[in-house]
mmCIF file of C-alpha atoms and ligand atoms in Angstrom:
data_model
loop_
_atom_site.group_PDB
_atom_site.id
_atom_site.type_symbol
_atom_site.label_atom_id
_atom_site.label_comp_id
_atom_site.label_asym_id
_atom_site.label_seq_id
_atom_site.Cartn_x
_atom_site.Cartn_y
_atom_site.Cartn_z
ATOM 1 C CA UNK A 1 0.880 -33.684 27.722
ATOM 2 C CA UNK A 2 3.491 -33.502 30.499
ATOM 3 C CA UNK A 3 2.277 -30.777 33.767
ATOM 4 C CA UNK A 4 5.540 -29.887 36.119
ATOM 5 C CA UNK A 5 4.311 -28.779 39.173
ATOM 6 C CA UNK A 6 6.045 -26.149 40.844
ATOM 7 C CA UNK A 7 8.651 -27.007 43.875
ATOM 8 C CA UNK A 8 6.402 -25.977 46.993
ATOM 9 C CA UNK A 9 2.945 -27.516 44.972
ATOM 10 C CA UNK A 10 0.862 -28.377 48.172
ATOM 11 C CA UNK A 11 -0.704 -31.971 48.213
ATOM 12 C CA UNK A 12 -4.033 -30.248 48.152
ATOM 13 C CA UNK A 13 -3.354 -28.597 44.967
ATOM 14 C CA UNK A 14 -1.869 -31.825 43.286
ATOM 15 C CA UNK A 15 -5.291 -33.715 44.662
ATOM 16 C CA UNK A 16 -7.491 -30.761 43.065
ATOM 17 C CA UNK A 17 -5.470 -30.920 39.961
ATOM 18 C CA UNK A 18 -5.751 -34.654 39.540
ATOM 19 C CA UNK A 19 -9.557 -34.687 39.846
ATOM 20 C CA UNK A 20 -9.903 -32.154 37.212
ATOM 21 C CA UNK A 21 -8.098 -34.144 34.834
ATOM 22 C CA UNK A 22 -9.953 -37.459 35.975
ATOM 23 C CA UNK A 23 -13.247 -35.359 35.271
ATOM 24 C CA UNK A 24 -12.050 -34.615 31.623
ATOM 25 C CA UNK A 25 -11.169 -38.680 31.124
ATOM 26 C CA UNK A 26 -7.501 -38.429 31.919
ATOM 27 C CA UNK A 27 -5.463 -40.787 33.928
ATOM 28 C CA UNK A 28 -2.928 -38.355 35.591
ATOM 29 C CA UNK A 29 0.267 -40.799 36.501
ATOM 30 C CA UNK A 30 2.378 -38.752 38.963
ATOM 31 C CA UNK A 31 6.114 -39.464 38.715
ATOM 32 C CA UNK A 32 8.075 -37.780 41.829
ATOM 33 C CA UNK A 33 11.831 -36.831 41.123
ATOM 34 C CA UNK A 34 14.078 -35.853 42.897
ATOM 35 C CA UNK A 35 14.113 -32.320 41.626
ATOM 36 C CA UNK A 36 10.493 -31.741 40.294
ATOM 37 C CA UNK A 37 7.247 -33.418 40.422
ATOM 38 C CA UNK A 38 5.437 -34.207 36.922
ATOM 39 C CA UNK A 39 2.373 -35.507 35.935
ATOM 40 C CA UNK A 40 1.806 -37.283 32.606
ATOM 41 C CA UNK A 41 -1.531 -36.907 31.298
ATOM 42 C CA UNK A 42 -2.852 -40.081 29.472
ATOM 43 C CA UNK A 43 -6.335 -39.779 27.111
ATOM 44 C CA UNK A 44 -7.485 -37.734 24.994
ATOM 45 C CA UNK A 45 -6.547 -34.348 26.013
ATOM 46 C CA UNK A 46 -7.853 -32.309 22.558
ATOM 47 C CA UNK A 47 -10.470 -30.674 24.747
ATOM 48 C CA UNK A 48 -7.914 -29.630 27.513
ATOM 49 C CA UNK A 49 -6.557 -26.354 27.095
ATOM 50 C CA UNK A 50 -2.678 -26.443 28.296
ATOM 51 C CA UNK A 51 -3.125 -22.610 29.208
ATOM 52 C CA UNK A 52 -5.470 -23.076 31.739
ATOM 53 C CA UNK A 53 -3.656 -25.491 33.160
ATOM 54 C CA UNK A 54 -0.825 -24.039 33.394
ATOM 55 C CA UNK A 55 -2.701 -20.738 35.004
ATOM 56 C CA UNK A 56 -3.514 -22.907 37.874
ATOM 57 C CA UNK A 57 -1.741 -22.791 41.188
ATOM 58 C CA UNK A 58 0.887 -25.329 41.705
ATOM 59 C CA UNK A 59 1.642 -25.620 38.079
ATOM 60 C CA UNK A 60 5.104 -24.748 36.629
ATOM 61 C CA UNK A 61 4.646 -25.164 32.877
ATOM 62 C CA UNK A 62 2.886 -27.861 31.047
ATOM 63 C CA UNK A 63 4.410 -29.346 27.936
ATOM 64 C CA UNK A 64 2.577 -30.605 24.837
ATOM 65 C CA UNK A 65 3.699 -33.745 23.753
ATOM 66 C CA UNK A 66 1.105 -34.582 21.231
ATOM 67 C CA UNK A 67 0.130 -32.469 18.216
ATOM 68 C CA UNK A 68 -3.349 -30.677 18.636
ATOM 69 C CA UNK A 69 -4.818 -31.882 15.591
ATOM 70 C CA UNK A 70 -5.540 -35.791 15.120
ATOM 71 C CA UNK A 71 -7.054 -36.515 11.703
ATOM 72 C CA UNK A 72 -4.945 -34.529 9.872
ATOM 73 C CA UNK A 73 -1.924 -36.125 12.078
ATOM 74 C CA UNK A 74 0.316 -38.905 10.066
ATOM 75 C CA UNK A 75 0.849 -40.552 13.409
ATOM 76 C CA UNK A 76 -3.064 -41.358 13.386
ATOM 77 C CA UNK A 77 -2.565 -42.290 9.638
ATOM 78 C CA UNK A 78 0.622 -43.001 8.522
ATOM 79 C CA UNK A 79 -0.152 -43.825 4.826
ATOM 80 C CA UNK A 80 -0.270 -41.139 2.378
ATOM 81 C CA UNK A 81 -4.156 -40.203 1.745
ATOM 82 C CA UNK A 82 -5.159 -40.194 -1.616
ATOM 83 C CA UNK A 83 -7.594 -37.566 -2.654
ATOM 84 C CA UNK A 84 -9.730 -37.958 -5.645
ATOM 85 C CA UNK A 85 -11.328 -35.374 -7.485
ATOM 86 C CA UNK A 86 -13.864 -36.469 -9.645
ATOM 87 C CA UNK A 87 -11.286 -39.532 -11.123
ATOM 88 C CA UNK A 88 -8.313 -36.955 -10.767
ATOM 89 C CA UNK A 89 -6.275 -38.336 -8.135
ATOM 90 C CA UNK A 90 -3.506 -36.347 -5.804
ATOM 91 C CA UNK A 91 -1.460 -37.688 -3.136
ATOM 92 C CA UNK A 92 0.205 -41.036 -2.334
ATOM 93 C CA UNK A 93 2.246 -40.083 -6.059
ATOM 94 C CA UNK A 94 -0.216 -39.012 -8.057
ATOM 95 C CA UNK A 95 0.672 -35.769 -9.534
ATOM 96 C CA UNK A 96 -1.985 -32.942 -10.402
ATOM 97 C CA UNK A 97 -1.777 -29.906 -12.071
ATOM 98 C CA UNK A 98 -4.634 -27.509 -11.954
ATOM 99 C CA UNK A 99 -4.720 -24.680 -14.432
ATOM 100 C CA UNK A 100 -6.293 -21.311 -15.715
ATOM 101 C CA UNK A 101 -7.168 -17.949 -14.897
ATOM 102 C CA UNK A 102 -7.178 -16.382 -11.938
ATOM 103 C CA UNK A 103 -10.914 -15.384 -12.637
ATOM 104 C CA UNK A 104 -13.435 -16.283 -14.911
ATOM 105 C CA UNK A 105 -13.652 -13.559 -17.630
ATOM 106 C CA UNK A 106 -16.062 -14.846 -20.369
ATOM 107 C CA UNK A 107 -16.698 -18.057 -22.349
ATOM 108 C CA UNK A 108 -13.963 -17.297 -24.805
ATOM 109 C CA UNK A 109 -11.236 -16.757 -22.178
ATOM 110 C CA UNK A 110 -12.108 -19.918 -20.151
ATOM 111 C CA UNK A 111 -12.624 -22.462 -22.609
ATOM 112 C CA UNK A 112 -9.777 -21.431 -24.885
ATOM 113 C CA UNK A 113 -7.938 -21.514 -21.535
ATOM 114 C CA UNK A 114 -9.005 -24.893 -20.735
ATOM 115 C CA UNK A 115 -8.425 -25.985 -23.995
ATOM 116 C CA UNK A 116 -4.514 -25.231 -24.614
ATOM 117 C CA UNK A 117 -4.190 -26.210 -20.767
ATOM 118 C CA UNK A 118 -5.715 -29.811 -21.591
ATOM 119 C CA UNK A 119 -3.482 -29.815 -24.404
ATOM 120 C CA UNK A 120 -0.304 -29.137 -22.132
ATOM 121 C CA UNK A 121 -1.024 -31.316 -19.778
ATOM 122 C CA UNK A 122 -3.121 -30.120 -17.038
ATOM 123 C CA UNK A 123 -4.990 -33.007 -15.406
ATOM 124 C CA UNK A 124 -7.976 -29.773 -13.588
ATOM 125 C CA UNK A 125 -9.196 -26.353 -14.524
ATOM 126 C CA UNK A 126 -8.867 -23.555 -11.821
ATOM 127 C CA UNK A 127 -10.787 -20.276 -12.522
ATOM 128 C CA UNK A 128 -12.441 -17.947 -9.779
ATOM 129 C CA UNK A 129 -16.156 -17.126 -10.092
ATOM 130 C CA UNK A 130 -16.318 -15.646 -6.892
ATOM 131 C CA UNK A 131 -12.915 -13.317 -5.996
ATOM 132 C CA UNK A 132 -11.140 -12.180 -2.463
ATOM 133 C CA UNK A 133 -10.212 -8.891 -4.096
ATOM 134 C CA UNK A 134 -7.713 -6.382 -1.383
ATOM 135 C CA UNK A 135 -10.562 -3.642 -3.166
ATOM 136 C CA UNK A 136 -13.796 -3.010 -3.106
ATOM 137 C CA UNK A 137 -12.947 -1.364 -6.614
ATOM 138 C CA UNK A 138 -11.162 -4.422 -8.461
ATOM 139 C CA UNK A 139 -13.316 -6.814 -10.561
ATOM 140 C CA UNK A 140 -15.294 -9.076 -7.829
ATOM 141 C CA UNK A 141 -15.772 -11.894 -10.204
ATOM 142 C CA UNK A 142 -18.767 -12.502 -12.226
ATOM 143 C CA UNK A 143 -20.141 -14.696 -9.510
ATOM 144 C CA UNK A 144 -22.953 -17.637 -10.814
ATOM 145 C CA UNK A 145 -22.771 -16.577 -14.448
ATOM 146 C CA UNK A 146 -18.716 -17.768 -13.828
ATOM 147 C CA UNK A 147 -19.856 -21.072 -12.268
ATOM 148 C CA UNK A 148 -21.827 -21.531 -15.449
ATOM 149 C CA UNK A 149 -18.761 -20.769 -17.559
ATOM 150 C CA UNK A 150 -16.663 -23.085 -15.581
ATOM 151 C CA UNK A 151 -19.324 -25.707 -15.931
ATOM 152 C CA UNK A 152 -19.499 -25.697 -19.814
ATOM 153 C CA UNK A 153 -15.354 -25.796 -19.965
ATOM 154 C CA UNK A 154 -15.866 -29.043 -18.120
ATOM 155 C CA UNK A 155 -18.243 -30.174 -20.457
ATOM 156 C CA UNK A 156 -15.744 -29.381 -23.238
ATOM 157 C CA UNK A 157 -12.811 -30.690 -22.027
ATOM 158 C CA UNK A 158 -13.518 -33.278 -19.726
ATOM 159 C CA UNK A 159 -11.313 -31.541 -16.533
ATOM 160 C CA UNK A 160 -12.646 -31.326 -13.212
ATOM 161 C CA UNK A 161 -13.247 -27.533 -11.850
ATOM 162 C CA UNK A 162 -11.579 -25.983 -8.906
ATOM 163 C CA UNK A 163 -13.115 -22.970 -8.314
ATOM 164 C CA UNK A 164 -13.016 -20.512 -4.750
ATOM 165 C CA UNK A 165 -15.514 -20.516 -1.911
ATOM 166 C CA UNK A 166 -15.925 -17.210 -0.241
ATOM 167 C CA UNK A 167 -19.378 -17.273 1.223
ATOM 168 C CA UNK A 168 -21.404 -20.747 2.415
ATOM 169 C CA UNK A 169 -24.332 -18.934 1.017
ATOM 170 C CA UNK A 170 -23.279 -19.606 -2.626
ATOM 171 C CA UNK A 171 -22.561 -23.250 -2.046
ATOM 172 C CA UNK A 172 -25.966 -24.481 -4.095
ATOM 173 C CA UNK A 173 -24.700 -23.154 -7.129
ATOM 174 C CA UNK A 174 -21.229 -25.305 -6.233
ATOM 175 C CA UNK A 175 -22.939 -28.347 -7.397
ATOM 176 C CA UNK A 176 -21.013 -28.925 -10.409
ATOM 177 C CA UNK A 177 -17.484 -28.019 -8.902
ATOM 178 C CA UNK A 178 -14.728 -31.042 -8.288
ATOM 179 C CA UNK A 179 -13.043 -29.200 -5.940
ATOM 180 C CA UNK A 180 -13.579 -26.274 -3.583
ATOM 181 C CA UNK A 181 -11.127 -23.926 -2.804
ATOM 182 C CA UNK A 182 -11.188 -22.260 0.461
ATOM 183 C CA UNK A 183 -8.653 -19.408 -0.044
ATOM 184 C CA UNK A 184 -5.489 -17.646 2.443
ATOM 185 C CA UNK A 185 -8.249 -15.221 3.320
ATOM 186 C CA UNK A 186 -10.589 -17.556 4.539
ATOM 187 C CA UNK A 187 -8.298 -20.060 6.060
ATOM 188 C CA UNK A 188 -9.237 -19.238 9.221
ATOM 189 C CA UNK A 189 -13.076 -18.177 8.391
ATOM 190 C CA UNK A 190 -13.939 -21.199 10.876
ATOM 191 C CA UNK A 191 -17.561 -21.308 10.312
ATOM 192 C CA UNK A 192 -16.903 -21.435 6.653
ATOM 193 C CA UNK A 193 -14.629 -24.718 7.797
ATOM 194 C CA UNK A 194 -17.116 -26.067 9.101
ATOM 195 C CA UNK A 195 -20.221 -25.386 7.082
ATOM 196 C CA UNK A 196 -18.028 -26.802 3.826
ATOM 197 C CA UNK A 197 -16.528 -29.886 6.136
ATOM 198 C CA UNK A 198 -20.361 -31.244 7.054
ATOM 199 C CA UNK A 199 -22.097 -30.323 4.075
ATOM 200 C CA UNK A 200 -20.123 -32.192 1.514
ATOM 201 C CA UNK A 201 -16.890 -34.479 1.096
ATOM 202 C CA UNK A 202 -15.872 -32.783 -2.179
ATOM 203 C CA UNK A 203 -12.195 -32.167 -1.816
ATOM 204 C CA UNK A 204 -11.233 -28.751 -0.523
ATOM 205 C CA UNK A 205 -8.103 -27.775 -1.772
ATOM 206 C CA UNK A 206 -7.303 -25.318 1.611
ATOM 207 C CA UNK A 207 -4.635 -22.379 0.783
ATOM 208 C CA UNK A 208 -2.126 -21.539 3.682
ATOM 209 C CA UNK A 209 -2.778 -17.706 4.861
ATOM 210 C CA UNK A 210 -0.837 -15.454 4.227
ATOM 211 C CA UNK A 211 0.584 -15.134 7.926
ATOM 212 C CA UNK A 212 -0.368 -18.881 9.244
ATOM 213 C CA UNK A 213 1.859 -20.913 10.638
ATOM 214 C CA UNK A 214 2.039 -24.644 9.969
ATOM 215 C CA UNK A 215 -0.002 -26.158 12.728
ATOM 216 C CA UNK A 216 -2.854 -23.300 12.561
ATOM 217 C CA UNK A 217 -2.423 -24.640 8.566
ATOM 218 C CA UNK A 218 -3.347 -28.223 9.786
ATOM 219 C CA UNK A 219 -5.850 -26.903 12.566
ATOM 220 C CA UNK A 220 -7.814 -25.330 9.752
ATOM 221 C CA UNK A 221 -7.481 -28.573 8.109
ATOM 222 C CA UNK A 222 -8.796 -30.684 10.900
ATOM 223 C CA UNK A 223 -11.614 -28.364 11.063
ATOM 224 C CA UNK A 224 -12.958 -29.593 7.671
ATOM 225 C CA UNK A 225 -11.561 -33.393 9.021
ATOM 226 C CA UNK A 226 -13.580 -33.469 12.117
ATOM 227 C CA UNK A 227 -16.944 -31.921 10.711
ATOM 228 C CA UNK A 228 -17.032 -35.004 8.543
ATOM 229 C CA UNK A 229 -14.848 -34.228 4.904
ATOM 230 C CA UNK A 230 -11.593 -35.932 4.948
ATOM 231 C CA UNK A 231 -10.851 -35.076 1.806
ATOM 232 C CA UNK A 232 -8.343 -31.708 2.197
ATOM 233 C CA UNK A 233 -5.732 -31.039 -0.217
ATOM 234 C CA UNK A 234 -2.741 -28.709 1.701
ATOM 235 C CA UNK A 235 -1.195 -25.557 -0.797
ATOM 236 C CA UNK A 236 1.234 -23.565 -0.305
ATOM 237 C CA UNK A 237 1.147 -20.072 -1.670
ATOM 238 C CA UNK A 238 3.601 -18.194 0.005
ATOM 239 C CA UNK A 239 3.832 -15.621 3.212
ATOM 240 C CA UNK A 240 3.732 -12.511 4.006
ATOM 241 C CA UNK A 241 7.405 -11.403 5.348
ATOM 242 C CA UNK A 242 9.460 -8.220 5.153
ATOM 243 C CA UNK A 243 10.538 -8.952 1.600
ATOM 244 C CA UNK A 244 8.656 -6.770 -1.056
ATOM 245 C CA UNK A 245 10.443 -7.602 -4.045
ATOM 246 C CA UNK A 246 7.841 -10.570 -4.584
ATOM 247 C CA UNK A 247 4.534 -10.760 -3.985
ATOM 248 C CA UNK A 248 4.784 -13.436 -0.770
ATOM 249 C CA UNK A 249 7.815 -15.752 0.111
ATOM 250 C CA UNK A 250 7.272 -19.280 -0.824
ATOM 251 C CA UNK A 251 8.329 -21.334 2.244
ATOM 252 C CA UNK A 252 9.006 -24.270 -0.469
ATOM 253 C CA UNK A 253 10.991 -26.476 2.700
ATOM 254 C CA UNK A 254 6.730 -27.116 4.400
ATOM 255 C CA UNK A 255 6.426 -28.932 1.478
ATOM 256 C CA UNK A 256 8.762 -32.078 3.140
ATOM 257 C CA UNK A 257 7.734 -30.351 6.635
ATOM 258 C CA UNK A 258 4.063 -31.183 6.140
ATOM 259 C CA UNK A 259 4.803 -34.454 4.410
ATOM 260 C CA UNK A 260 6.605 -35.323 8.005
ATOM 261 C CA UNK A 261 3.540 -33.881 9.987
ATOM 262 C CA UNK A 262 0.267 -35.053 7.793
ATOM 263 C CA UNK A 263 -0.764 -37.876 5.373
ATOM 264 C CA UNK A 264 -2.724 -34.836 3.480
ATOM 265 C CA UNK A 265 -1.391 -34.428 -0.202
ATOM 266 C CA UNK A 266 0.148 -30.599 -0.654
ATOM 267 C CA UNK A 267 0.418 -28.836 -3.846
ATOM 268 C CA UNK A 268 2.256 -25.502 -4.422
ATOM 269 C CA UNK A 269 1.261 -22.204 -5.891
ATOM 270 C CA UNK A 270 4.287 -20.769 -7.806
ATOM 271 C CA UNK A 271 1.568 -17.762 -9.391
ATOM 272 C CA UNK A 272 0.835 -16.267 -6.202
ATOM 273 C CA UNK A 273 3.563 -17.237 -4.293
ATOM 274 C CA UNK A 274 5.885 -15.167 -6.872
ATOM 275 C CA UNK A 275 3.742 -12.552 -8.265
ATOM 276 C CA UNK A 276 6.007 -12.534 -11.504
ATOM 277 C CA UNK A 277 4.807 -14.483 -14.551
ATOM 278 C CA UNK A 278 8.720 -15.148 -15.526
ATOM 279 C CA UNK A 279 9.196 -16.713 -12.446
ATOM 280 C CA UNK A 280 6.645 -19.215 -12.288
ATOM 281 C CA UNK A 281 8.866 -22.065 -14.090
ATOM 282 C CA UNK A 282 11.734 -22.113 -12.513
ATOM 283 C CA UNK A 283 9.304 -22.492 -8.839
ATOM 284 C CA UNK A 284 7.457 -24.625 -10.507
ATOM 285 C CA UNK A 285 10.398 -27.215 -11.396
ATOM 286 C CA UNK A 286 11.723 -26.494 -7.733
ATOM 287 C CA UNK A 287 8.361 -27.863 -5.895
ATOM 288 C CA UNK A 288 8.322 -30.488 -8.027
ATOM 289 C CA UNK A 289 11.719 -31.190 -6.912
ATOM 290 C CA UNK A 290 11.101 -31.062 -3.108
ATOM 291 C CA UNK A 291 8.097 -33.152 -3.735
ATOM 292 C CA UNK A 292 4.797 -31.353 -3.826
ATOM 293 C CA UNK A 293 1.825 -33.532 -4.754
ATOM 294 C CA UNK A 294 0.868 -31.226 -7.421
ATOM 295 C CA UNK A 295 1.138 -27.378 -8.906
ATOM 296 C CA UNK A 296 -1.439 -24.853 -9.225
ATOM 297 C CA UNK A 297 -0.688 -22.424 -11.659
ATOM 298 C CA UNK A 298 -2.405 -18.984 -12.986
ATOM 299 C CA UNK A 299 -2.585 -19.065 -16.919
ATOM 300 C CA UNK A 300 -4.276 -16.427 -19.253
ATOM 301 C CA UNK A 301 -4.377 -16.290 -22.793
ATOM 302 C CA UNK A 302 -3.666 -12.346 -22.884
ATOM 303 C CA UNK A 303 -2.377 -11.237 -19.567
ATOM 304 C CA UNK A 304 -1.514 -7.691 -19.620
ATOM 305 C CA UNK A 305 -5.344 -7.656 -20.172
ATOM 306 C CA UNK A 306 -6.427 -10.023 -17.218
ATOM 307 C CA UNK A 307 -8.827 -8.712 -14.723
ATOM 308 C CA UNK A 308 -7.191 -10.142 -12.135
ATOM 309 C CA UNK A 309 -3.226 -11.069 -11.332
ATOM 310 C CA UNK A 310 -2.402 -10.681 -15.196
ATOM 311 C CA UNK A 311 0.890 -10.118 -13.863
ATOM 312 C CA UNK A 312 2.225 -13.544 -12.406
ATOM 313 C CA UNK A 313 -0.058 -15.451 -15.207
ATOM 314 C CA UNK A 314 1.918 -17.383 -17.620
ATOM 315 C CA UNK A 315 0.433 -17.403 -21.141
ATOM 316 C CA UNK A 316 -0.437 -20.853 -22.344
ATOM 317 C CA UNK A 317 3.030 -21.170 -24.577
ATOM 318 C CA UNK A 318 4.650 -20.358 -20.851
ATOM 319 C CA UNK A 319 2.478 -23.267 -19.557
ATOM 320 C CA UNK A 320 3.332 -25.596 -21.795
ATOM 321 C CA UNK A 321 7.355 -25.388 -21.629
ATOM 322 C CA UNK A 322 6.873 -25.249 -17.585
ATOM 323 C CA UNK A 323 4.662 -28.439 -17.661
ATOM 324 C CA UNK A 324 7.479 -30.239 -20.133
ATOM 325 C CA UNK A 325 9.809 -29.480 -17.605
ATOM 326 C CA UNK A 326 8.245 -30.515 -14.862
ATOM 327 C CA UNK A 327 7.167 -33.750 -16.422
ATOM 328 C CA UNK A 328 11.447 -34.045 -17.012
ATOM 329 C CA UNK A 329 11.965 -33.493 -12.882
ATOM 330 C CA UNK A 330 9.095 -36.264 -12.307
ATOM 331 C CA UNK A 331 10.772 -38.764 -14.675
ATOM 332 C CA UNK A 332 14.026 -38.224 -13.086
ATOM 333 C CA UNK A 333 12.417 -38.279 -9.446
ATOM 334 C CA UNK A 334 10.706 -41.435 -10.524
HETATM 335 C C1 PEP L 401 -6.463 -17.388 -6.115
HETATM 336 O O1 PEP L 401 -6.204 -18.612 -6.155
HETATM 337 O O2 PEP L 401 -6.729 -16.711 -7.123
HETATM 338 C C2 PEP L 401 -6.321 -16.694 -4.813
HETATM 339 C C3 PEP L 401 -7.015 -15.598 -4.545
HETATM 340 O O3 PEP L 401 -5.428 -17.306 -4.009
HETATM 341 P P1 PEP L 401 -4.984 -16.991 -2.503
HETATM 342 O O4 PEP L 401 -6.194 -17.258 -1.652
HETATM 343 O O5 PEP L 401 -3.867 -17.972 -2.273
HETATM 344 O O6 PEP L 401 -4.530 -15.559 -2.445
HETATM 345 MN MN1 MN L 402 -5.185 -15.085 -8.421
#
């Protein structure tokens, strides 16, 4: 962090300003120009908040030169991390593709689901036990009995379960999920962030909200990081913008952006990213194409009777052409 004092800064207010710093750890290193005065700040400055500095008299403006978060930074860890869910790994090349309904609906539903997904391709089961519904009317989610469900479509097809988070007070029944998702809702539920990021080091596959921006993306991240769980799996799902014609813009360029900015694998959401179940391949083949880590994708075996986002799932024949053609992009990418 770089503090330009203003032109007429008195020498008492550079003195007072350099003792705060030295009280917070910092070695201020004053460089006088000929124009303006600066101070480079050298430490650890997370806890420093560049606002309040730059409130104080004799400041100009204060310049950040360092990212805010540092264990989700790739200048702190420059190799690719590697997450592994329960022998499924993502990241550092390894592909994943995490599949099913948007909610658990009954036994039939899921494990038929999970079976013609195995089949395809799909290397973990998604299904929601617990749902962030925009209604207090819509289907909430059968809540533990879906956890149970989820647990015996592991048992009968062997893939890890990624299932949503929405409440720390449900995470004993969690104990046979691979992977926790914390959803665009709750991406900034910080408690939750916290509570998930010291009580366990499952992976937590954390979904971008739906007006976040990049670094409040990775600040959410390093929430989980620094409470002790390193293991955080980026996604993508798409903004809110002024377009309605979909149901949120993907921003499919954060896919290289984040790549640049973390060492965290990131996976894209074509289902809710799109909202349209014919549009799902084509996005699909595209984040392959940029280089996403993985795909999580929304797939019912009778949509137009879903109980939740029946309209952007893909049936399981859908499924199985999109993950063919994705495997095509990786073998040509390879
Ligand atoms: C979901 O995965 O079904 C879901 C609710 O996702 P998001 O949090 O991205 O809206
Ligand atoms: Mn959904």
């Amino acid at each position: 962090m770089v503090i330009i004092l203003k032109k007429g800064a008195s020498s008492v207010q550079v003195e007072s300003l350099k003792a705060l710093l030295q009280a917070k750890n910092i070695t201020p290193r004053v460089t006088e120009g000929q124009h303006e005065t600066i101070i480079g700040c050298v430490g650890d400055i997370t806890h420093l908040d560049p606002g309040l500095i730059e409130a104080l008299d004799g400041v100009e403006s204060v310049q950040r030169i360092q990212e805010p978060y540092k264990a989700a930074n790739r200048k702190f860890h420059p190799a690719d991390s590697v997450v592994d869910c329960s022998g499924v790994k993502v990241g550092g090349g390894n592909f994943a593709v995490i599949a099913g309904p948007c909610s658990v609906e009954s036994e039939e539903q899921l494990v038929g689901i999970a079976r013609s997904v195995k089949a395809a391709g799909a290397t973990m089961l998604r299904g929601g036990a617990f749902k962030p519904r925009t209604s207090p009317y819509a289907f909430q989610g059968m809540g533990a009995e879906g956890l149970r469900l989820l647990s015996l479509a592991k048992k009968e097809t062997g893939l890890p379960i990624v299932t949503e988070l929405m409440d720390f007070k449900d995470i004993e029944l969690f104990n046979d999920v691979d992977v926790i998702q914390i959803g665009a809702r709750n991406m900034q539920n910080f408690n939750l962030l916290k509570e998930v990021g010291s009580y366990t080091k499952k992976p937590v596959l954390l979904k971008r909200g739906m007006s976040a921006t990049l670094q409040e993306l990775l600040m959410s991240a390093e929430y989980i990081m620094a409470s002790g769980n390193p293991n955080v799996i980026l996604c993508e799902r798409g903004i809110r913008t002024f377009e309605t014609a979909l149901r949120n813009t993907l921003d499919l360029g954060v896919v290289t952006m984040l790549h640049r900015l973390s060492h965290l694998p990131v996976v894209v959401d074509p289902s809710h990213a799109t909202g349209h179940a014919y549009m799902v391949d084509s996005v699909s083949v595209a984040a392959t194409a940029i280089g996403a880590d993985g795909l999580i994708i929304e797939v019912h075996n009778d949509p137009p009777h879903a109980k939740c986002d029946g309209a952007q799932s893909q049936t399981p024949e859908m499924f199985a052409q999109t993950m063919a053609r994705v495997q095509k992009v990786r073998e040509v990418l390879a």
